PDB file of C-alpha atoms in Angstrom:
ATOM      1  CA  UNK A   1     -21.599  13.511  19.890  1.00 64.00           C
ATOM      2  CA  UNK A   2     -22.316  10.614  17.117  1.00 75.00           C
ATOM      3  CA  UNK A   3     -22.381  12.416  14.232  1.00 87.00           C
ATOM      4  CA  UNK A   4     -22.697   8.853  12.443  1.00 90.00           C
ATOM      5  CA  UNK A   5     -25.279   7.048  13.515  1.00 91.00           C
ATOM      6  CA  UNK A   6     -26.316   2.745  12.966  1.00 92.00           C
ATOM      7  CA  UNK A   7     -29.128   2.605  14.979  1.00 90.00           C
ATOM      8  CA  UNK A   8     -29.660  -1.509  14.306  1.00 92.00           C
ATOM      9  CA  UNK A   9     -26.640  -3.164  15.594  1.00 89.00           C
ATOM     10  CA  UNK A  10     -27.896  -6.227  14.240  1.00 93.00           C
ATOM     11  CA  UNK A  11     -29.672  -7.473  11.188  1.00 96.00           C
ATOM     12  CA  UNK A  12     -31.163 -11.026  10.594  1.00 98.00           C
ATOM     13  CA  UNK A  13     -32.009 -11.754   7.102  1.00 98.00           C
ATOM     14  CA  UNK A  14     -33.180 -14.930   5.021  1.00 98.00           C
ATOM     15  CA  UNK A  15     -30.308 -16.064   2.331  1.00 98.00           C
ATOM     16  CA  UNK A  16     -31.927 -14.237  -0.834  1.00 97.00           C
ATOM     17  CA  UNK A  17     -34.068 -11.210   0.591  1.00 98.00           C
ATOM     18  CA  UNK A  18     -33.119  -8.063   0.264  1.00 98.00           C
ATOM     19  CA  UNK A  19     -31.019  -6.625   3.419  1.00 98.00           C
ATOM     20  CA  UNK A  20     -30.962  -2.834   4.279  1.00 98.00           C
ATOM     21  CA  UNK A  21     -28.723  -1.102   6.251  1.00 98.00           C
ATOM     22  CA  UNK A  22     -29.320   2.129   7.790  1.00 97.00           C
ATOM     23  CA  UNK A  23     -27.585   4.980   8.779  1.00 97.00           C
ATOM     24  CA  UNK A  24     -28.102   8.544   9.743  1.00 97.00           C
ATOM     25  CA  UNK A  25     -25.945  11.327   9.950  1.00 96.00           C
ATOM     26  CA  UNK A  26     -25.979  14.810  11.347  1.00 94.00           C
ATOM     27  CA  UNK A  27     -23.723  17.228   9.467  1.00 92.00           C
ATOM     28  CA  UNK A  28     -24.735  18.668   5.836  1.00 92.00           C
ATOM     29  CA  UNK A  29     -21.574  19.140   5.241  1.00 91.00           C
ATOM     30  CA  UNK A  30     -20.501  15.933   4.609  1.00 92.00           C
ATOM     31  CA  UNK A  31     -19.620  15.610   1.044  1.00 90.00           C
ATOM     32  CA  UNK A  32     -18.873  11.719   0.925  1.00 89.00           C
ATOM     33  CA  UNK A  33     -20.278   8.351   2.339  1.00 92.00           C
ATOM     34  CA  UNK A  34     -18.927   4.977   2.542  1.00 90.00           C
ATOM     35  CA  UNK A  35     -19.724   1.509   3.210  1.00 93.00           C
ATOM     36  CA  UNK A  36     -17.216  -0.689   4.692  1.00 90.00           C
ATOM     37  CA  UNK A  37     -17.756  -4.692   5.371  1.00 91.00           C
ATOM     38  CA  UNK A  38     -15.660  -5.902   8.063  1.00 86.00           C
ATOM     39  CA  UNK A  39     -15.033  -9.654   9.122  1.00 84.00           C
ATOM     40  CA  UNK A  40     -13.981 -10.457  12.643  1.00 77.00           C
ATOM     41  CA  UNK A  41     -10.164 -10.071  13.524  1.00 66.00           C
ATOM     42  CA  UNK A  42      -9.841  -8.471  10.012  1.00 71.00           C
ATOM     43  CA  UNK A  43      -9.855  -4.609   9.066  1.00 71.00           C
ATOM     44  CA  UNK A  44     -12.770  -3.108   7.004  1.00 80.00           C
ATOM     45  CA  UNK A  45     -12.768  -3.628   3.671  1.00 79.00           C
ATOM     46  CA  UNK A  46     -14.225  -0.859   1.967  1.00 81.00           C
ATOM     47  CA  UNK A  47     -17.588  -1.645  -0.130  1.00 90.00           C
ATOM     48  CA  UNK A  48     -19.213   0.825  -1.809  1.00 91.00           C
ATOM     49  CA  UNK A  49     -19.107   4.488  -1.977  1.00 90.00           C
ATOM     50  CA  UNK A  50     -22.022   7.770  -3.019  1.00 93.00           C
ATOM     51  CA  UNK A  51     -20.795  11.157  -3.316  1.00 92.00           C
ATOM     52  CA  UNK A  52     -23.162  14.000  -1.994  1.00 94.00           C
ATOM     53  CA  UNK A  53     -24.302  15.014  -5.426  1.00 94.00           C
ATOM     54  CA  UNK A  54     -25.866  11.393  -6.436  1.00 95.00           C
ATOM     55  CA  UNK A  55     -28.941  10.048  -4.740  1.00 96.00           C
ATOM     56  CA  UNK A  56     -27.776   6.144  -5.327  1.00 97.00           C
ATOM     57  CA  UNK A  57     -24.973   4.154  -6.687  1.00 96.00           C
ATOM     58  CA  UNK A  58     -25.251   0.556  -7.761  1.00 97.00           C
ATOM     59  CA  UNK A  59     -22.247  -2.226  -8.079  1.00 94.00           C
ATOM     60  CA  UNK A  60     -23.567  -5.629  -8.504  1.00 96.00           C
ATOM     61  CA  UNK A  61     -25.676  -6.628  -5.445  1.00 97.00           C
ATOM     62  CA  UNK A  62     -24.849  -3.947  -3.762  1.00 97.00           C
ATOM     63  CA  UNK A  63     -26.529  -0.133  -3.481  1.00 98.00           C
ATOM     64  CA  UNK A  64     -26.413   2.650  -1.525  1.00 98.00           C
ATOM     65  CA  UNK A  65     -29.352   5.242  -0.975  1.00 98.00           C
ATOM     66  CA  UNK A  66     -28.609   8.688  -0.419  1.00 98.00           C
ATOM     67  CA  UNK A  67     -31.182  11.113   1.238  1.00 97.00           C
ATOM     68  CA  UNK A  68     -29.663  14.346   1.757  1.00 96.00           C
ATOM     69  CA  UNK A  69     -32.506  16.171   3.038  1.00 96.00           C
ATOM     70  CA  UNK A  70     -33.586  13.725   5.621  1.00 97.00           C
ATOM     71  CA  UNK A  71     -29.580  12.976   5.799  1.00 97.00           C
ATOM     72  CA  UNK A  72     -29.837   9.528   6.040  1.00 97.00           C
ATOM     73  CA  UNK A  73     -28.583   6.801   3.471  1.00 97.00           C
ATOM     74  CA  UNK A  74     -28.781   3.105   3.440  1.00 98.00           C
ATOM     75  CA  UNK A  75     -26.934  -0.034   2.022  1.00 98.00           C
ATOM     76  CA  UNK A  76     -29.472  -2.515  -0.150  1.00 98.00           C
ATOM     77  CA  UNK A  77     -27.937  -6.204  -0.161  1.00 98.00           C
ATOM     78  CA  UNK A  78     -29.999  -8.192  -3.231  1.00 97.00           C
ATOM     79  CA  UNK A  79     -29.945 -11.405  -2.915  1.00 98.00           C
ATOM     80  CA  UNK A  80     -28.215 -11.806   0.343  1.00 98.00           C
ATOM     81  CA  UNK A  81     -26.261 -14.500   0.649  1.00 97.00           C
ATOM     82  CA  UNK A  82     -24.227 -15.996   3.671  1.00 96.00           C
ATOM     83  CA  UNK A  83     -20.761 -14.308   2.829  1.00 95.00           C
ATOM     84  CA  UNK A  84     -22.606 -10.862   3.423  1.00 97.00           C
ATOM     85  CA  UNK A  85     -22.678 -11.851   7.122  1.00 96.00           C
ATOM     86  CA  UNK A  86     -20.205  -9.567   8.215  1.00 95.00           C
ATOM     87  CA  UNK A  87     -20.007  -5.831  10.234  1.00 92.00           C
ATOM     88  CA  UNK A  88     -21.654  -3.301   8.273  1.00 95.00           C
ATOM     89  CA  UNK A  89     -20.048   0.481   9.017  1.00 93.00           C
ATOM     90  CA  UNK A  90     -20.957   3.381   7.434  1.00 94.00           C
ATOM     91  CA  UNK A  91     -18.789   6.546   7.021  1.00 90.00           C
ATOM     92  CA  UNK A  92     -18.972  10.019   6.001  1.00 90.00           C
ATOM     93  CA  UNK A  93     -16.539  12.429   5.465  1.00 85.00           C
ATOM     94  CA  UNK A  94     -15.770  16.094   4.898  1.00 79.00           C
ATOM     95  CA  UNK A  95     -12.586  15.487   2.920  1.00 65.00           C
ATOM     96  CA  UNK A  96     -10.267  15.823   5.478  1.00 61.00           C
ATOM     97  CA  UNK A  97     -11.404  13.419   8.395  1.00 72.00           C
ATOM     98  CA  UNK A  98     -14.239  10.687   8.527  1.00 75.00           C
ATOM     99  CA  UNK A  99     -16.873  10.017  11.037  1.00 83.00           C
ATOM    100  CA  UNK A 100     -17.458   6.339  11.147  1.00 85.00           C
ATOM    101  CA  UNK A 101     -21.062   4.820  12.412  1.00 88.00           C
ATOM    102  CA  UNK A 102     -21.058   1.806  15.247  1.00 85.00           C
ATOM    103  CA  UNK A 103     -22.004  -0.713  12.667  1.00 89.00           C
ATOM    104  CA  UNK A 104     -24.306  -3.269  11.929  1.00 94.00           C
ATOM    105  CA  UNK A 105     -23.918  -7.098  12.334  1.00 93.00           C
ATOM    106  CA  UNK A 106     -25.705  -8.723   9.601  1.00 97.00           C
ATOM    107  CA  UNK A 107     -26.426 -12.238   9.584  1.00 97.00           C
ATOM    108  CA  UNK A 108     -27.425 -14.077   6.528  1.00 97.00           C
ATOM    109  CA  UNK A 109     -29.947 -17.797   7.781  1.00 97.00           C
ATOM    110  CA  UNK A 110     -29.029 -20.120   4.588  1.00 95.00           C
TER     111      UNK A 110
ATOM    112  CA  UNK B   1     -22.860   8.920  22.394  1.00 64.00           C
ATOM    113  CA  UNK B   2     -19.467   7.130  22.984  1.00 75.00           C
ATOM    114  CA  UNK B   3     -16.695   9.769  20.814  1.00 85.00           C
ATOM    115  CA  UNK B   4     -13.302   8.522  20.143  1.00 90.00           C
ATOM    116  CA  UNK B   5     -10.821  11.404  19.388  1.00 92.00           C
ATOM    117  CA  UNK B   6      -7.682  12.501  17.564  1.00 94.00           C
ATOM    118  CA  UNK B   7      -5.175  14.828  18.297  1.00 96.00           C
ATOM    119  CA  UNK B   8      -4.035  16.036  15.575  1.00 95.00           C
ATOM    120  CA  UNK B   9      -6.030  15.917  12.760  1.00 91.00           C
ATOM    121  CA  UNK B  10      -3.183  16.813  10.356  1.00 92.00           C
ATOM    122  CA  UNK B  11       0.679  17.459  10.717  1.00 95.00           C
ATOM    123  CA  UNK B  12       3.244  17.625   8.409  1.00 96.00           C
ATOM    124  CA  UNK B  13       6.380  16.520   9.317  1.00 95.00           C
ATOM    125  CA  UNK B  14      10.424  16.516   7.940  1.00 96.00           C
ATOM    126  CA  UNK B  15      11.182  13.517   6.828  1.00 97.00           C
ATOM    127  CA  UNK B  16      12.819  11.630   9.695  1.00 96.00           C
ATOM    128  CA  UNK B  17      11.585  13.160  12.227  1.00 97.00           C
ATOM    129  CA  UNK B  18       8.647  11.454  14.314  1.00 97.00           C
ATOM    130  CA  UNK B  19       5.100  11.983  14.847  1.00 97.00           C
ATOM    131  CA  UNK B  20       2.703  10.899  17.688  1.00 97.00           C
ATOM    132  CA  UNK B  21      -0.880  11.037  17.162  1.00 97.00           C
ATOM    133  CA  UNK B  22      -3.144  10.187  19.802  1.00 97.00           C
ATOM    134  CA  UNK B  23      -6.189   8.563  20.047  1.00 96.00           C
ATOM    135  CA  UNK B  24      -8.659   8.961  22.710  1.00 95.00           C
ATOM    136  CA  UNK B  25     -11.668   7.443  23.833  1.00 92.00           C
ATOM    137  CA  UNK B  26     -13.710  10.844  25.217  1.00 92.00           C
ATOM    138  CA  UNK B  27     -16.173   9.059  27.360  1.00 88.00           C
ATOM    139  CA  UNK B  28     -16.005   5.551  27.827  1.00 89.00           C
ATOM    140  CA  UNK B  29     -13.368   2.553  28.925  1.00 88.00           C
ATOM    141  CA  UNK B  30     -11.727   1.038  26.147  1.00 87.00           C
ATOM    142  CA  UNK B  31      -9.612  -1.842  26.830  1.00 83.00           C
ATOM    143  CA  UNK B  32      -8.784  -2.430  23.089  1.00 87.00           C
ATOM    144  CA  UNK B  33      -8.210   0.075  20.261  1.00 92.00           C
ATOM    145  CA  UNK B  34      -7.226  -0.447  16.731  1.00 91.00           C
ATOM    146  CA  UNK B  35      -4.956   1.393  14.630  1.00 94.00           C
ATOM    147  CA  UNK B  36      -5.644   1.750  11.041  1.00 92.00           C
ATOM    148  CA  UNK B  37      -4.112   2.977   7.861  1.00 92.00           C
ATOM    149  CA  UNK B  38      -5.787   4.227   4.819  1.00 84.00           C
ATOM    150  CA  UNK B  39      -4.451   5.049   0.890  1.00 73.00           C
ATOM    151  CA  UNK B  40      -6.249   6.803  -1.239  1.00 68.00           C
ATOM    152  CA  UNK B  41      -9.586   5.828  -2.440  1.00 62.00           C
ATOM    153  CA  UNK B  42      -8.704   1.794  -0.626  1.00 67.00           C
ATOM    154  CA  UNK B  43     -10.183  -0.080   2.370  1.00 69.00           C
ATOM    155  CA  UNK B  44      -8.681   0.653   5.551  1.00 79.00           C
ATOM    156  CA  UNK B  45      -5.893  -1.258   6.631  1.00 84.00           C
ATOM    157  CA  UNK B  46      -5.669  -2.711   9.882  1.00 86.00           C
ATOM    158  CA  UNK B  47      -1.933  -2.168  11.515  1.00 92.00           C
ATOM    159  CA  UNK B  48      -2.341  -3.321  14.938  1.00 91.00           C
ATOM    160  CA  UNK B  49      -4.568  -4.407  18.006  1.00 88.00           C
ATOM    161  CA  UNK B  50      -3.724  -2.335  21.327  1.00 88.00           C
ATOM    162  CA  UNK B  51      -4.228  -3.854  24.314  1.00 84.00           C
ATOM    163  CA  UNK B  52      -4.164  -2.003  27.671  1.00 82.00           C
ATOM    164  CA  UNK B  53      -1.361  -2.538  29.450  1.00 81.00           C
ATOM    165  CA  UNK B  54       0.422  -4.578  27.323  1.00 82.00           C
ATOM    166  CA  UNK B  55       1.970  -4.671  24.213  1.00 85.00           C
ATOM    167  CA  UNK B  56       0.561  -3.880  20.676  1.00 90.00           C
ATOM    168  CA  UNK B  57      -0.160  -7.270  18.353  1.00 89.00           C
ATOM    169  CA  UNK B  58       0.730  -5.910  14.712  1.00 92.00           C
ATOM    170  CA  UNK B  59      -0.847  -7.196  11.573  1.00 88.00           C
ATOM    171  CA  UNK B  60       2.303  -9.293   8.918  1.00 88.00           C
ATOM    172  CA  UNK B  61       4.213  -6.594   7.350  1.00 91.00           C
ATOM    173  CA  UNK B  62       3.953  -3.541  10.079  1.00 93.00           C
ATOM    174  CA  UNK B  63       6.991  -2.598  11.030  1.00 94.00           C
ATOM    175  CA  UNK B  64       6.338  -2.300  15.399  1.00 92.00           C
ATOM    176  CA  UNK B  65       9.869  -0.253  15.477  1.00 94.00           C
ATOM    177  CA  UNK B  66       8.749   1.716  13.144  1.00 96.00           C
ATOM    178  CA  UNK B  67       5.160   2.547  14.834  1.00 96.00           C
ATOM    179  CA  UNK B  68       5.134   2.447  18.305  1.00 96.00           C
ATOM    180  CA  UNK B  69       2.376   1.842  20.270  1.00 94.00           C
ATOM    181  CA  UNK B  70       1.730   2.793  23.802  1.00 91.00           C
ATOM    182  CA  UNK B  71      -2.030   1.841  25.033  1.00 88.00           C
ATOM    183  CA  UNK B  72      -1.281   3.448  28.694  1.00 82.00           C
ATOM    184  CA  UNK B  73      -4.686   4.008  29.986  1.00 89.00           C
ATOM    185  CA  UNK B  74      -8.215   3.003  29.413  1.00 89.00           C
ATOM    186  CA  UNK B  75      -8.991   5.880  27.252  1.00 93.00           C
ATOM    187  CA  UNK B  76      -5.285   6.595  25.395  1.00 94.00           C
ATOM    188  CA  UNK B  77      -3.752   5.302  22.783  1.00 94.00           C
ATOM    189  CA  UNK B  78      -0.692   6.947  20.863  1.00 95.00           C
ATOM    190  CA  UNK B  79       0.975   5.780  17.501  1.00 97.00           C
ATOM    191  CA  UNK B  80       4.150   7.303  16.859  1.00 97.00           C
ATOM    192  CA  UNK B  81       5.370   6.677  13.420  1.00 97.00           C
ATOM    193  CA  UNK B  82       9.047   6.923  14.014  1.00 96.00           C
ATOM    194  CA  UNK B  83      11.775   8.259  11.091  1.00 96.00           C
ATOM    195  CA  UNK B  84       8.943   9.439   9.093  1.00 96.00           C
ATOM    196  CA  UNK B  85       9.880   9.024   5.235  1.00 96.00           C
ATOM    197  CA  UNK B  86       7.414  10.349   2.306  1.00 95.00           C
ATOM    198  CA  UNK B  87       5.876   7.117   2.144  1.00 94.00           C
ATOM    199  CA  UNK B  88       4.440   6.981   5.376  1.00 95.00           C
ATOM    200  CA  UNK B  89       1.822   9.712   3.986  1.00 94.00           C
ATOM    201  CA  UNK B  90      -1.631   8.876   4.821  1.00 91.00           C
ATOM    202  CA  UNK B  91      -4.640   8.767   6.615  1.00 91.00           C
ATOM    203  CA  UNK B  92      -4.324   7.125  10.350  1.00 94.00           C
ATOM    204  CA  UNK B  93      -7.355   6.215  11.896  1.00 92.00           C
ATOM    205  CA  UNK B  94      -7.748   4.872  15.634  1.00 93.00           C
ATOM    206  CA  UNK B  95     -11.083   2.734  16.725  1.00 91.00           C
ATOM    207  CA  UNK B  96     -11.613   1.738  20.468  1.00 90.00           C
ATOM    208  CA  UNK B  97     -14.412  -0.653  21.225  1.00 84.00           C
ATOM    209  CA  UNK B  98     -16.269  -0.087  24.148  1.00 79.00           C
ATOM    210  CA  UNK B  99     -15.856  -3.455  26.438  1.00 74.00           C
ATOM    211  CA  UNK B 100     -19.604  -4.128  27.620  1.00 73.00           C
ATOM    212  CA  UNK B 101     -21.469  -3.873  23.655  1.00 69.00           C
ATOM    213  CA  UNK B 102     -17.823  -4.671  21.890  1.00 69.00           C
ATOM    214  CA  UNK B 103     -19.038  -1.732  19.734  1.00 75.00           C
ATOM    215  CA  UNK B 104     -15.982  -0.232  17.813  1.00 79.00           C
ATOM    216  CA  UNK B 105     -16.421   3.368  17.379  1.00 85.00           C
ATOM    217  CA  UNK B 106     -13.735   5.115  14.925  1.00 87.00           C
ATOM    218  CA  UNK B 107     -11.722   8.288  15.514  1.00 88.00           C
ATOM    219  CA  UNK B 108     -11.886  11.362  12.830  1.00 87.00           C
ATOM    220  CA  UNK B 109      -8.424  10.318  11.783  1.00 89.00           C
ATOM    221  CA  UNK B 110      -5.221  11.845  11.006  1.00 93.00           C
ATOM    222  CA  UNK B 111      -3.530  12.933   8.049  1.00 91.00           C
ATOM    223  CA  UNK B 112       0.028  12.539   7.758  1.00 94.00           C
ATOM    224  CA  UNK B 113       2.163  14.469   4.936  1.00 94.00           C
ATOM    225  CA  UNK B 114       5.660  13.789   5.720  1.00 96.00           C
ATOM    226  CA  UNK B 115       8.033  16.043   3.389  1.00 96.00           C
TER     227      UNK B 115
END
């Protein structure tokens, strides 16, 4: 079973809103989450990263959201712009393996 | 949910010697699976596309003698990192994308020590 989850596999957003990304997860013992951005024919590039003991991390447009009790964090894009279009996958990880979500296609409309 | 597999999760291996770590798609066709390789605390690096029934397409700079990769069936994979030195150490993880969404869904990985 999923224990990543993306439930949006696609996001539309206007260049300059805000975009959110979601993603749920199952196990509490995950002590780790990522964000990776990945391009088409390219590999994910990794984007942004909250450990279990924070409840948000910030780096320049981008933050991530951590929820631990309703074990679900999210990815805040502000302004969007068009070179955020890209596959959005979040990860989580116990230190020794990670569980990867299905992604999220964003689209940024200039 | 579509679950994507690896067998094993860690091994540690004489250096050169080889390992083969499989990746499997538990529940669901996958004509096309990824292989990726991760350092510490970087992005994942893509190594090479495999292709059912034909042969791997590897990223510049991947060595294909050196990793072999065998995409046999519709739910198999295997990467076998061949004369293992110390610098082959890291963290292998497989994706297979399901063929009707082109959802990629990514294997626990594999954690290679080679000593």
């Amino acid at each position: 079973d999923q224990q990543v989850k993306q439930n949006s596999p696609s996001l539309s957003v206007q260049e300059g809103r805000i975009s959110i990304l979601n993603c749920d997860y199952t196990n509490s013992m995950f002590d780790y989450f990522l964000w990776y951005k990945k391009y088409p024919a390219e590999g994910p590039t990794f984007l942004i990263s909250i450990s279990s003991i924070k409840d948000k991390n910030e780096d320049g447009r981008f933050t991530v959201f951590l929820n631990k009790s309703a074990k679900h964090l999210s990815l805040h894009i502000v302004p969007s712009q068009p070179g955020d279009s890209a596959v959005y996958f979040c990860a989580a990880s116990t230190g020794n393996q990670f569980y990867f979500g299905t992604g999220t296609s964003l689209t940024v409309i200039p | 949910g579509a679950v994507v597999s690896q067998h094993p999760s860690w091994v540690i291996c004489k250096s050169g010697t080889s390992v083969k770590i499989e990746c499997r798609s538990l529940d669901f066709q996958a004509t096309t699976m990824f292989w990726y390789r991760q350092f510490p605390k970087q992005s994942l690096m893509l190594m090479a596309t495999s292709n059912e029934g034909s042969k791997a397409t590897y990223e510049q700079g991947v060595e294909k003698d050196k990793f072999l990769i065998n995409h046999a069936s519709l739910t198999l994979s295997t990467l076998t990192v061949t004369s293992a030195h110390p610098e082959d150490s890291s963290f292998y993880i497989c994706s297979a994308v399901l063929t009707a969404t082109y959802e990629q869904y990514f294997g626990p990985g594999t954690r290679l020590t080679v000593t």
